[in-house]
One Martini backbone bead per residue (centre of mass of N, CA, C, O) as a GRO file, in nm:
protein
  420
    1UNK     BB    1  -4.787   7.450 -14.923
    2UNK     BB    2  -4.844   7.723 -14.712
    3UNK     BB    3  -4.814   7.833 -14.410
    4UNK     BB    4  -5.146   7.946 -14.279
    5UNK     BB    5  -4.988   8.126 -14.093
    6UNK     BB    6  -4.883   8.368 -13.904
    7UNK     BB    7  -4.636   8.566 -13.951
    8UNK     BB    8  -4.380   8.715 -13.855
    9UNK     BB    9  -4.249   9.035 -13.912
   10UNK     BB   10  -3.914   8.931 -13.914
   11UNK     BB   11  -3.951   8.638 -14.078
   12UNK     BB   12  -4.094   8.794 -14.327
   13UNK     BB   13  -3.808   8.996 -14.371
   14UNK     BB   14  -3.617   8.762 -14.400
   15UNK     BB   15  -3.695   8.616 -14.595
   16UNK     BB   16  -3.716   8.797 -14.854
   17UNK     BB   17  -3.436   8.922 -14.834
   18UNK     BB   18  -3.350   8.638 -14.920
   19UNK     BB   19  -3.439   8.600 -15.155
   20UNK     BB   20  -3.373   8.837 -15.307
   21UNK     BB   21  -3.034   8.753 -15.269
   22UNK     BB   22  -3.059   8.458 -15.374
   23UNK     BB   23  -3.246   8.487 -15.647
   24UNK     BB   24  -3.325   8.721 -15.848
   25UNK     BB   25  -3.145   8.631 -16.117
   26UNK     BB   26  -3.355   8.416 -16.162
   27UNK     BB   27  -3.616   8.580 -16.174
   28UNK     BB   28  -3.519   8.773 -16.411
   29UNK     BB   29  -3.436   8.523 -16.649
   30UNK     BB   30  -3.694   8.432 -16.643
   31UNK     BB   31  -3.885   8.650 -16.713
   32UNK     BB   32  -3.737   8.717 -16.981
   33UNK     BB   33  -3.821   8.497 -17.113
   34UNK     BB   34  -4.111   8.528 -17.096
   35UNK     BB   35  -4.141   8.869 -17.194
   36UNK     BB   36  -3.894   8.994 -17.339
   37UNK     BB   37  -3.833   9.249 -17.103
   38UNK     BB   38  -3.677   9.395 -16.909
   39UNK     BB   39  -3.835   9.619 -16.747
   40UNK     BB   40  -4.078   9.449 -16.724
   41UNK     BB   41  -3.941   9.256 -16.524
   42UNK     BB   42  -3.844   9.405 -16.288
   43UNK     BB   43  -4.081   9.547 -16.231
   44UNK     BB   44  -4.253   9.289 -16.150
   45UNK     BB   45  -4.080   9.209 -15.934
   46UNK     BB   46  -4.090   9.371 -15.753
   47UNK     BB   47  -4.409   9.398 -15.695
   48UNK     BB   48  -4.373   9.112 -15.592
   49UNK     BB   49  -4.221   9.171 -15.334
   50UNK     BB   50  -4.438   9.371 -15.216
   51UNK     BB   51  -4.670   9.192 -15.203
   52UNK     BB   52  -4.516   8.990 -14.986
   53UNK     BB   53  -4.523   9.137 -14.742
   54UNK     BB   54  -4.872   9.116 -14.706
   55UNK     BB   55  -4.927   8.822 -14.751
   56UNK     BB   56  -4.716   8.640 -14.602
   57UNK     BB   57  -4.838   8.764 -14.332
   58UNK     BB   58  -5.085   8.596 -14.365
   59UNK     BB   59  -5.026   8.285 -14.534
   60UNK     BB   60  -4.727   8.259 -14.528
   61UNK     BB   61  -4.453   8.105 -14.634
   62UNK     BB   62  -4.376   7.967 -14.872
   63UNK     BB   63  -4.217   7.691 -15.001
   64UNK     BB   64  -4.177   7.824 -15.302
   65UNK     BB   65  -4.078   8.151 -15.343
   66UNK     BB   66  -3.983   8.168 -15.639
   67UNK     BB   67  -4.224   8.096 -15.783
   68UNK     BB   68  -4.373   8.257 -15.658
   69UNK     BB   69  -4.272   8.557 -15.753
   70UNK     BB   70  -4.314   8.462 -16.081
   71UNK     BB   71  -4.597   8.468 -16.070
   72UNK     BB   72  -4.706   8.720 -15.986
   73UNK     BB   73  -4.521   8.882 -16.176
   74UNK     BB   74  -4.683   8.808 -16.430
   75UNK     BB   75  -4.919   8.919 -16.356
   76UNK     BB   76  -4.828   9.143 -16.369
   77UNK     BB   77  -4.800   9.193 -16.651
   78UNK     BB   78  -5.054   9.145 -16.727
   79UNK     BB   79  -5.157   9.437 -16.594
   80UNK     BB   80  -4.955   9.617 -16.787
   81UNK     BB   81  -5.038   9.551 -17.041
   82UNK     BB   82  -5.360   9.595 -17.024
   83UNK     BB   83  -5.269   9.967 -16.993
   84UNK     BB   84  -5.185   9.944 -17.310
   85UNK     BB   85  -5.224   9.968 -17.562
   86UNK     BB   86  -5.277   9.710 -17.821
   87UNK     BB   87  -5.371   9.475 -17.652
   88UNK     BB   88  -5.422   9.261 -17.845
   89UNK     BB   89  -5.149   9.243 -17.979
   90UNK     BB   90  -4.987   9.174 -17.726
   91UNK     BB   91  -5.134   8.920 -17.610
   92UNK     BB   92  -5.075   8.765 -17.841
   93UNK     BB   93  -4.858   8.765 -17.813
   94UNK     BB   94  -4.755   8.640 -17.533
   95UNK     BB   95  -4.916   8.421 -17.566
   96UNK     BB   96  -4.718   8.282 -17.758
   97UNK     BB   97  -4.492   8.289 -17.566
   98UNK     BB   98  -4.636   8.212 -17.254
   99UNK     BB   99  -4.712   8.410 -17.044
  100UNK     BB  100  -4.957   8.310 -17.056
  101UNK     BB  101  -5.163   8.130 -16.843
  102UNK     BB  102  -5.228   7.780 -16.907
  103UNK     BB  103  -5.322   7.478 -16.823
  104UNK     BB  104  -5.021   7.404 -16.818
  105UNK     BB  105  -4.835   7.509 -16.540
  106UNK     BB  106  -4.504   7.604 -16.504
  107UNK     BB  107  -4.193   7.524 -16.378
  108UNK     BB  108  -4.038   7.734 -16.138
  109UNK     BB  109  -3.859   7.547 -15.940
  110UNK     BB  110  -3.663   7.386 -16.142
  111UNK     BB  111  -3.341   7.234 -16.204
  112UNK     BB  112  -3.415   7.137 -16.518
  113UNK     BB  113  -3.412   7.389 -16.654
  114UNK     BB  114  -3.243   7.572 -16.829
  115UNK     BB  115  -3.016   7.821 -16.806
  116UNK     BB  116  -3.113   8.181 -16.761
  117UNK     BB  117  -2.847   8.310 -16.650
  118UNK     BB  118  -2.673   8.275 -16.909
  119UNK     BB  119  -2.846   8.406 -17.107
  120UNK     BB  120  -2.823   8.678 -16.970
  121UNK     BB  121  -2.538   8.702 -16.991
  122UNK     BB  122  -2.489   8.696 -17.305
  123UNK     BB  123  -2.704   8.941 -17.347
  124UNK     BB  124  -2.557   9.177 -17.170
  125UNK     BB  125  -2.264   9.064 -17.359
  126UNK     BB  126  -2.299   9.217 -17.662
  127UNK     BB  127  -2.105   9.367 -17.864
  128UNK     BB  128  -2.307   9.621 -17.907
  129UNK     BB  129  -2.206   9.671 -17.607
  130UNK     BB  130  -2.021   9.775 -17.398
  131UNK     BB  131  -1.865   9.679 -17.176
  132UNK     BB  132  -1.937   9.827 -16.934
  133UNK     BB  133  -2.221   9.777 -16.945
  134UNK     BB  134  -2.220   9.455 -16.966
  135UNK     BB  135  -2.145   9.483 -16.667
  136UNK     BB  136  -2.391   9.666 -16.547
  137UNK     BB  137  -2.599   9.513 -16.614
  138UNK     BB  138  -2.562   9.262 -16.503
  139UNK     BB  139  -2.519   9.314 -16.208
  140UNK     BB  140  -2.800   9.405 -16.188
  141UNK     BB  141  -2.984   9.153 -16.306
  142UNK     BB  142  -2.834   8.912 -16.173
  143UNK     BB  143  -2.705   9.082 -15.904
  144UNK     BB  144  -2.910   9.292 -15.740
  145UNK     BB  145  -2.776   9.561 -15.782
  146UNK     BB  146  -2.744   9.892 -15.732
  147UNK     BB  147  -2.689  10.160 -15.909
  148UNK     BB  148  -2.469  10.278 -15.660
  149UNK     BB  149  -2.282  10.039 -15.658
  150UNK     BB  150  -2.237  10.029 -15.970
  151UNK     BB  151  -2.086  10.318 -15.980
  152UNK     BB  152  -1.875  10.299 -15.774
  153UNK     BB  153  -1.739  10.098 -15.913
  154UNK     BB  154  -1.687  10.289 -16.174
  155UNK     BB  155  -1.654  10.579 -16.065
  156UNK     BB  156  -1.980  10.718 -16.084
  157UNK     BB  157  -2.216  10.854 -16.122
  158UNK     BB  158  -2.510  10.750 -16.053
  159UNK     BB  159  -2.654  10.877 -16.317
  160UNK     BB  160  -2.459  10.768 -16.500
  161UNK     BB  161  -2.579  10.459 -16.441
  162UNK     BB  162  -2.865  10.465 -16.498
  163UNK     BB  163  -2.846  10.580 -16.841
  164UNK     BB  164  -2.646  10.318 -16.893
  165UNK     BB  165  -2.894  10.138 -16.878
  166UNK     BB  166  -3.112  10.228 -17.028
  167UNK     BB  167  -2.984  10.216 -17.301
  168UNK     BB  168  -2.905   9.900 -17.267
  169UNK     BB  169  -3.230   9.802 -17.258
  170UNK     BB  170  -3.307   9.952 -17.548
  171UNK     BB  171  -3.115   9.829 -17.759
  172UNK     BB  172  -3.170   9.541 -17.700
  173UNK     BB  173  -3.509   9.573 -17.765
  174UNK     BB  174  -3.433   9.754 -18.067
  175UNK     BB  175  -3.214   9.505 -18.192
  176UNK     BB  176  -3.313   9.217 -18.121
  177UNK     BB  177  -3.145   9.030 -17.879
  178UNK     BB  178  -3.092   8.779 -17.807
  179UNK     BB  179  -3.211   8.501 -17.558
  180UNK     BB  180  -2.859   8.360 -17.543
  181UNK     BB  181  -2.675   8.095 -17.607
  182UNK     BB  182  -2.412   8.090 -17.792
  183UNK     BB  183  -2.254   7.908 -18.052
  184UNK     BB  184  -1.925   7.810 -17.997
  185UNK     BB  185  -1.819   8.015 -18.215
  186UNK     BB  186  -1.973   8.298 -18.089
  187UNK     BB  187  -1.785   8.326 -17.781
  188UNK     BB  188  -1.540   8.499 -17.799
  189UNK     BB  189  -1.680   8.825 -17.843
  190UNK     BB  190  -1.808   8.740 -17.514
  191UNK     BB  191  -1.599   8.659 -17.322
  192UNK     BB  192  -1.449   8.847 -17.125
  193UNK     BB  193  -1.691   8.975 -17.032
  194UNK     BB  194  -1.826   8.744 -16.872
  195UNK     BB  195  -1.586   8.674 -16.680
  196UNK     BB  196  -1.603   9.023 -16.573
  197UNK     BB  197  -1.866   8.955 -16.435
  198UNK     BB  198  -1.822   8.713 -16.271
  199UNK     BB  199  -1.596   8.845 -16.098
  200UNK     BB  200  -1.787   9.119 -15.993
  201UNK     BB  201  -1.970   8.926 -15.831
  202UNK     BB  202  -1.753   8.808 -15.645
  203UNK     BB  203  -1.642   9.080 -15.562
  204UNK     BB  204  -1.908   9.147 -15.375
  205UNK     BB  205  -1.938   8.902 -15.206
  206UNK     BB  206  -1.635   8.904 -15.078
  207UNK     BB  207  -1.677   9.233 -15.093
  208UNK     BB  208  -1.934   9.436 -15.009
  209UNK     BB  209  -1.964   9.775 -15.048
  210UNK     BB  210  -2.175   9.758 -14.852
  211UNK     BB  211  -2.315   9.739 -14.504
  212UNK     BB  212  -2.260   9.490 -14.296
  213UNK     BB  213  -2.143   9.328 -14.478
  214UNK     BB  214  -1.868   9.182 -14.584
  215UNK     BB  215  -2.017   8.903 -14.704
  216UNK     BB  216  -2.203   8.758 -15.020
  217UNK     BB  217  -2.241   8.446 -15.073
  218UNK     BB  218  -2.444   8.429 -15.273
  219UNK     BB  219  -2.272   8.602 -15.497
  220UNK     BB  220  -2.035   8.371 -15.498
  221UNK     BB  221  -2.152   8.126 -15.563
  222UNK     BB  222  -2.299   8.187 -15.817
  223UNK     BB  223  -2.037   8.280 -15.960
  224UNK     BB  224  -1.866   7.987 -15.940
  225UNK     BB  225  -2.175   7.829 -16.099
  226UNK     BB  226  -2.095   7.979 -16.316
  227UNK     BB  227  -1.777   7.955 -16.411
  228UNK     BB  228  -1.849   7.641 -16.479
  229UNK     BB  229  -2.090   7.628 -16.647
  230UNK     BB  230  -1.880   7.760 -16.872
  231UNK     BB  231  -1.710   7.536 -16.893
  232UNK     BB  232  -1.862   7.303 -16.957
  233UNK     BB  233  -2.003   7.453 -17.245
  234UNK     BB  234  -1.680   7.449 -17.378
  235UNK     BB  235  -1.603   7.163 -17.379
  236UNK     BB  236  -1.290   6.977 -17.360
  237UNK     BB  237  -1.173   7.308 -17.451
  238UNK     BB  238  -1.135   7.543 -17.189
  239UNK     BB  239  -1.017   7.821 -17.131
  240UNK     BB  240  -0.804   7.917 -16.946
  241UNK     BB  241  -0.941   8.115 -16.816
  242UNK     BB  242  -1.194   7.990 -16.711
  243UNK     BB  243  -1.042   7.830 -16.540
  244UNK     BB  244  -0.869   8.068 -16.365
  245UNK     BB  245  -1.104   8.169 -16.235
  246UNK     BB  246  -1.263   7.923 -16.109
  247UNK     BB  247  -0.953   7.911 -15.931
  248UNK     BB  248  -1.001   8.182 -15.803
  249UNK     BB  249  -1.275   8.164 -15.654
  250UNK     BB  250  -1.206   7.884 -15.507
  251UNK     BB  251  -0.963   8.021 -15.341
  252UNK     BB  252  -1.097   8.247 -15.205
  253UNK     BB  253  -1.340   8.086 -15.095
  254UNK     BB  254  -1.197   7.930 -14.889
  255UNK     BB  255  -1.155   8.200 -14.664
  256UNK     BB  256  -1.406   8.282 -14.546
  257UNK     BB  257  -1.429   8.174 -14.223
  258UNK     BB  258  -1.132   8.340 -14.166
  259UNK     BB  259  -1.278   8.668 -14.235
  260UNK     BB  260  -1.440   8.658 -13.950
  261UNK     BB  261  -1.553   8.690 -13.671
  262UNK     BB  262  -1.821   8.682 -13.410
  263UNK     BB  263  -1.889   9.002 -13.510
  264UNK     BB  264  -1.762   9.047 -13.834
  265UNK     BB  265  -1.470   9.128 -13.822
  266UNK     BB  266  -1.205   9.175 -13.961
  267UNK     BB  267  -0.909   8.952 -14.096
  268UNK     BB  268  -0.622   8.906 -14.156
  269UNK     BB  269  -0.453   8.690 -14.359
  270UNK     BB  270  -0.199   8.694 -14.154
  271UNK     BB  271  -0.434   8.599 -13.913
  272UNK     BB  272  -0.525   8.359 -13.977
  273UNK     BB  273  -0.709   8.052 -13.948
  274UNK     BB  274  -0.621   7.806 -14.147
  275UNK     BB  275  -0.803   7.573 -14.083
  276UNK     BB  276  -1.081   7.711 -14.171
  277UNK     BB  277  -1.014   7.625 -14.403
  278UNK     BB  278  -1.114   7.504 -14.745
  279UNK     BB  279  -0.934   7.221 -14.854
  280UNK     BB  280  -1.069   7.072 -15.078
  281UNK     BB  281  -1.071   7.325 -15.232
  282UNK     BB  282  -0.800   7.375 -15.293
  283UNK     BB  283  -0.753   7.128 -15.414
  284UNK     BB  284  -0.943   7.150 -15.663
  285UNK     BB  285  -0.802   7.387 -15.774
  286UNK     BB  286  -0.484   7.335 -15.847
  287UNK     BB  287  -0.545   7.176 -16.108
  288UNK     BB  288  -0.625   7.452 -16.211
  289UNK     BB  289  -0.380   7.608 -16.215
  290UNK     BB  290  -0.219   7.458 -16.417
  291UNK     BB  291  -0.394   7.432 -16.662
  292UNK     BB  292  -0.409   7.748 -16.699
  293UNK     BB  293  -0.085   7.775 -16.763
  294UNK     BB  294  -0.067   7.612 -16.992
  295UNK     BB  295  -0.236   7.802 -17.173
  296UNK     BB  296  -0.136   8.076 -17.031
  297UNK     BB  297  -0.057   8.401 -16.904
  298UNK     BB  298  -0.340   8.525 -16.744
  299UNK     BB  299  -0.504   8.681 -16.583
  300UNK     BB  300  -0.642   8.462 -16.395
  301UNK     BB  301  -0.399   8.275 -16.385
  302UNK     BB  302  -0.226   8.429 -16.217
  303UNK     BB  303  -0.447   8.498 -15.971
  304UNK     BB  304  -0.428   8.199 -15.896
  305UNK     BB  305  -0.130   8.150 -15.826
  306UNK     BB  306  -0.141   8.369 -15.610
  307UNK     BB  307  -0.330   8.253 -15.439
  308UNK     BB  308  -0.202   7.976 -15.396
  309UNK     BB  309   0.030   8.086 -15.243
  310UNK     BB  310  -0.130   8.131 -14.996
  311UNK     BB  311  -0.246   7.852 -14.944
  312UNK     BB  312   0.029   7.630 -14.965
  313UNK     BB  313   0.082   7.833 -14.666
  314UNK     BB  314   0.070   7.725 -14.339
  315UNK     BB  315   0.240   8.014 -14.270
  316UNK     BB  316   0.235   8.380 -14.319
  317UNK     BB  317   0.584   8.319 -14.313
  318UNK     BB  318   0.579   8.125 -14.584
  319UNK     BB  319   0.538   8.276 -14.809
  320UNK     BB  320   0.619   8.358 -15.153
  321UNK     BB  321   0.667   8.665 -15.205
  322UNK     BB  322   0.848   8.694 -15.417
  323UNK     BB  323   0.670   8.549 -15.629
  324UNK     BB  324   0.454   8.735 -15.632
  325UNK     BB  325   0.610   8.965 -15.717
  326UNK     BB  326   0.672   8.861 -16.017
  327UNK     BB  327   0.376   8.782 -16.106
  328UNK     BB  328   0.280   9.091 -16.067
  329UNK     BB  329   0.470   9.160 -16.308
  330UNK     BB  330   0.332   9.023 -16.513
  331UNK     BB  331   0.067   9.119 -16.488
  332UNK     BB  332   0.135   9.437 -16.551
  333UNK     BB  333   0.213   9.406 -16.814
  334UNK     BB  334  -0.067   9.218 -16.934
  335UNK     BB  335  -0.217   9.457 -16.706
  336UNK     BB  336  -0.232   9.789 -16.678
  337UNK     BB  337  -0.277   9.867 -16.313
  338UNK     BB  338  -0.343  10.063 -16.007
  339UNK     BB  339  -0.416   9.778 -15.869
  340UNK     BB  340  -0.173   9.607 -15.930
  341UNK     BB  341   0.018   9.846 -15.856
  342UNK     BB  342  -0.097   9.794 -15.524
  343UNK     BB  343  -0.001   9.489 -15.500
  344UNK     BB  344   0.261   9.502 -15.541
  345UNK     BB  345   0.350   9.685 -15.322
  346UNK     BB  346   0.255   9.510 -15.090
  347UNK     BB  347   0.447   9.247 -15.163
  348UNK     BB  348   0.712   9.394 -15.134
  349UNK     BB  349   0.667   9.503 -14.811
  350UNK     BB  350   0.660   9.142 -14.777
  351UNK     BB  351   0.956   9.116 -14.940
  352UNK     BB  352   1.145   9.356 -14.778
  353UNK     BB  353   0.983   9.684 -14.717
  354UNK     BB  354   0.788   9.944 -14.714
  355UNK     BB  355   1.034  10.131 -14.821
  356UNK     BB  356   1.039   9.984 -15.103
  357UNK     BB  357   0.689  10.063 -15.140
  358UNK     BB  358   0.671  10.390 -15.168
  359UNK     BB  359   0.749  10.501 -15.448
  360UNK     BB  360   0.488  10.325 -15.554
  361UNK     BB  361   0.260  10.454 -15.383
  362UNK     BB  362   0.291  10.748 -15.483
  363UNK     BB  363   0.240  10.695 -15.795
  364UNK     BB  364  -0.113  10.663 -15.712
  365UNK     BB  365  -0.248  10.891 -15.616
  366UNK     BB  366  -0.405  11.029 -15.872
  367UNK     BB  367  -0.574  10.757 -15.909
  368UNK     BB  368  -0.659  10.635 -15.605
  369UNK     BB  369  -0.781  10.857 -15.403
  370UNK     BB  370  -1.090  10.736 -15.432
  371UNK     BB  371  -0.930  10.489 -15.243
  372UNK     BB  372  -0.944  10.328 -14.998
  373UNK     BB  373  -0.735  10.088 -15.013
  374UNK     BB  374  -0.522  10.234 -15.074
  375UNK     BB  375  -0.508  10.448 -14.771
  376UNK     BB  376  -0.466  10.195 -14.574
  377UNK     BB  377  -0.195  10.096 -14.739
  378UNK     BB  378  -0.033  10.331 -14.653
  379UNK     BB  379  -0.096  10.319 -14.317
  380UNK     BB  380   0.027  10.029 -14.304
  381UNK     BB  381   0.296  10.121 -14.372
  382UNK     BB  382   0.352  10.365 -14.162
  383UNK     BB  383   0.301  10.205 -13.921
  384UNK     BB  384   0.524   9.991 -13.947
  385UNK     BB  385   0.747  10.254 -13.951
  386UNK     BB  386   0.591  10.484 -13.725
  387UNK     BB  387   0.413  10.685 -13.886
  388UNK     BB  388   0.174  10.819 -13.702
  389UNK     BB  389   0.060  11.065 -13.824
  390UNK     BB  390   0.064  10.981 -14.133
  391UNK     BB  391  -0.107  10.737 -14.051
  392UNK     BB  392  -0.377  10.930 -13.954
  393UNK     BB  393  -0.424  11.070 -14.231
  394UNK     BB  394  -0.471  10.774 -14.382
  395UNK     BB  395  -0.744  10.687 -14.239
  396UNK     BB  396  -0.896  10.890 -14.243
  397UNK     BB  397  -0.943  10.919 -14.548
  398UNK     BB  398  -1.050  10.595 -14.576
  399UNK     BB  399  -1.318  10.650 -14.375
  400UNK     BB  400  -1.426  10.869 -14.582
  401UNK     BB  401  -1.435  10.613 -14.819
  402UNK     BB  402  -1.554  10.383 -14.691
  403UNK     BB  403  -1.894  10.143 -14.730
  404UNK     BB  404  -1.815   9.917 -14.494
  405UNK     BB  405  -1.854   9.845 -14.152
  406UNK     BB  406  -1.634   9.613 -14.155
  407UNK     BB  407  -1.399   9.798 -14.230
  408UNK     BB  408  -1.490  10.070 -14.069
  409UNK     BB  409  -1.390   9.892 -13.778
  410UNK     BB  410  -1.103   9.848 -13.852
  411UNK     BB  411  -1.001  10.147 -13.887
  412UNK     BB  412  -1.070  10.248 -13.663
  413UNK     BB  413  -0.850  10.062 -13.492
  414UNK     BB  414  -0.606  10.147 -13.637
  415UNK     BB  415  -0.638  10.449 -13.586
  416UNK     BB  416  -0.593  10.436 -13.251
  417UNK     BB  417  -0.329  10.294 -13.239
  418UNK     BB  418  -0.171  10.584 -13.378
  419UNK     BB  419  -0.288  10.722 -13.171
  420UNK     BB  420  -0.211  10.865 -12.850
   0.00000   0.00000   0.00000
């Protein structure tokens, strides 16, 4: 039962915008199953939501909030249903889904159901639909990203980024996708799409493009609990790859804690204090980097070597940056992309000197000019070897294009000490 006294304000607003951060994956994920609609779910998870702000406020906190949103939302669906055309008739297909509610109410807060949200990820990335579609759409639907946010990552207009989501969320419905975790016979023109979703999941996570927040923790650990749960799925011979996500992801994910002061602001990988890191996390993860490499070297088993050797080293002098280097190398050969070749030159300049990585970092500047950390990585060059003036150029560029403001808070800090 809810609490039945008044909310205050301000408890009732971060609870809310709490749920929408850690639920909303799960509670559209539900709702599609019970409507069979991506668009009637997501409009109707909304609406519940704003009713949630009036209401909550006056009954109090639900005990169990995403049930609350989810039985909510359902009603809001059977009133958008009964506003169209055809009552009868979709209605009573409704009721033979489950949408109506029967005499017993099903449980939505049950961590026994299915996981919706893994059949989420196979609907929205099926082969009908291209990979970028697949990816920006799981975004949307599981991780409760803003279309703005996701244009961003694809480097596209907001609207060109709306319109390609519509048009995926039409096709589904059109060609009647199944809403369905695939037979493992047919999940491999499957895997690459679902698991660059779920690395994109945790790298909105790790480091959020926009907002006050450096990282959103709960869209990281999320993706960690879906890319384990699909090697699960996969068991008891699952893809190399699969393997080395997961290793990459618990990797990454072990040095958050000191990744951020007590203020919030960036703290560099060199500078952190190795202590705060999560060593059994590490430990967890290093028998998944070798069993990933012995399947062959992917891309995901290289990033997970490469964090690997970050983490298993005591002090930010003892890195192995040749290997890493050599690493980067192989990876770029694998899939050639101007941000491998971005950070290979960050591990060269750290395994020999900046200016060893000029001229690889000055042929990247036509394709990755509007990359805030590619302009960050060229200022953090110059200022190393003293070019302040032309370091406070690449600052100054780097922050008008970054959109995070413990990032721009870190930017601002390393442009004072270039100016005079």
């Amino acid at each position: 039962m809810p609490d039945m006294t008044s909310t205050p304000k301000s408890d009732m607003a971060q609870a809310i915008a709490s749920v929408y951060r850690t639920e909303w994956g799960r509670i559209v994920a539900t709702l599609i199953r019970l409507i069979g609609d991506f668009d009637l779910a997501e409009e109707s998870a909304q609406e519940a939501f704003a009713a949630a702000v009036n209401q909550w406020q006056t009954s109090g906190i639900p005990d169990l909030p995403r049930a609350w949103i989810i039985r909510t939302a359902r009603y809001k669906a059977i009133d958008r249903l009964r506003r169209r055309t055809r009552l009868t008739e979709k209605l009573e297909w409704y009721a033979a889904s489950g949408l109506i509610p029967s005499s017993e109410e099903p449980t939505y807060d049950s961590d026994e159901i299915p996981d919706d949200r893994l059949r989420l990820i196979f609907t929205c990335c099926h082969p009908a639909l291209a990979i970028e579609t697949q990816v920006a759409l799981t975004l949307r639907m599981l991780g409760g990203l803003e279309t703005d946010e996701i244009a961003r990552a694809f480097l596209v207009p907001t609207a060109t980024m709306a319109q390609r989501l519509v048009r995926a969320k039409r096709k589904i419905r059109d060609a009647g996708i199944p809403y369905k975790v695939p037979e493992k016979t047919d999940l491999s023109p499957r895997i690459e799409a679902v698991l660059a979703v779920i690395y994109l999941i945790f790298n909105e996570g790790y480091a959020a493009t926009k907002g006050d927040l450096m990282a959103r923790v709960d869209l990281s650990t999320e993706a960690i609990r879906l890319g384990q749960l699909l090697r699960q799925l996969m068991s008891p011979y699952p893809p190399a790859e699969v393997t080395g996500l997961v290793a990459l992801m618990l990797l990454h994910d072990s040095r958050r804690d000191a990744r951020l002061n007590e203020a919030g602001d960036l703290i560099l990988l060199e500078d952190q204090d190795r202590s705060c890191w999560n060593h059994q996390q590490i430990s967890e993860a290093l028998p998944l980097v070798e069993e990933a490499l012995r399947g062959g070297a992917g891309v995901y088993a290289l990033q997970a070597a490469i964090a690997a050797l970050h983490c298993q080293a005591a002090r930010a002098e003892d890195t192995d940056w040749a290997q890493i280097v050599r690493l980067y190398e192989v990876l770029e050969r694998l899939q050639p992309s101007p941000i491998v070749t971005l950070n290979r030159a960050v591990a060269i300049a750290m395994a020999e000197s900046p200016q060893a990585a000029f001229g690889l970092i000055d042929r990247l500047t036509p394709e990755l000019d509007c990359y805030h950390l590619f302009h960050a990585t060229r200022a953090d060059f110059l200022r190393r070897v003293g070019a302040f003036e032309e370091a406070t150029q690449s600052y100054t560029r780097a922050l008008r294009l970054v959109t995070n403001d413990s990032e721009r808070r870190f930017l601002e800090r390393r442009l004072r000490e270039v100016q005079p």
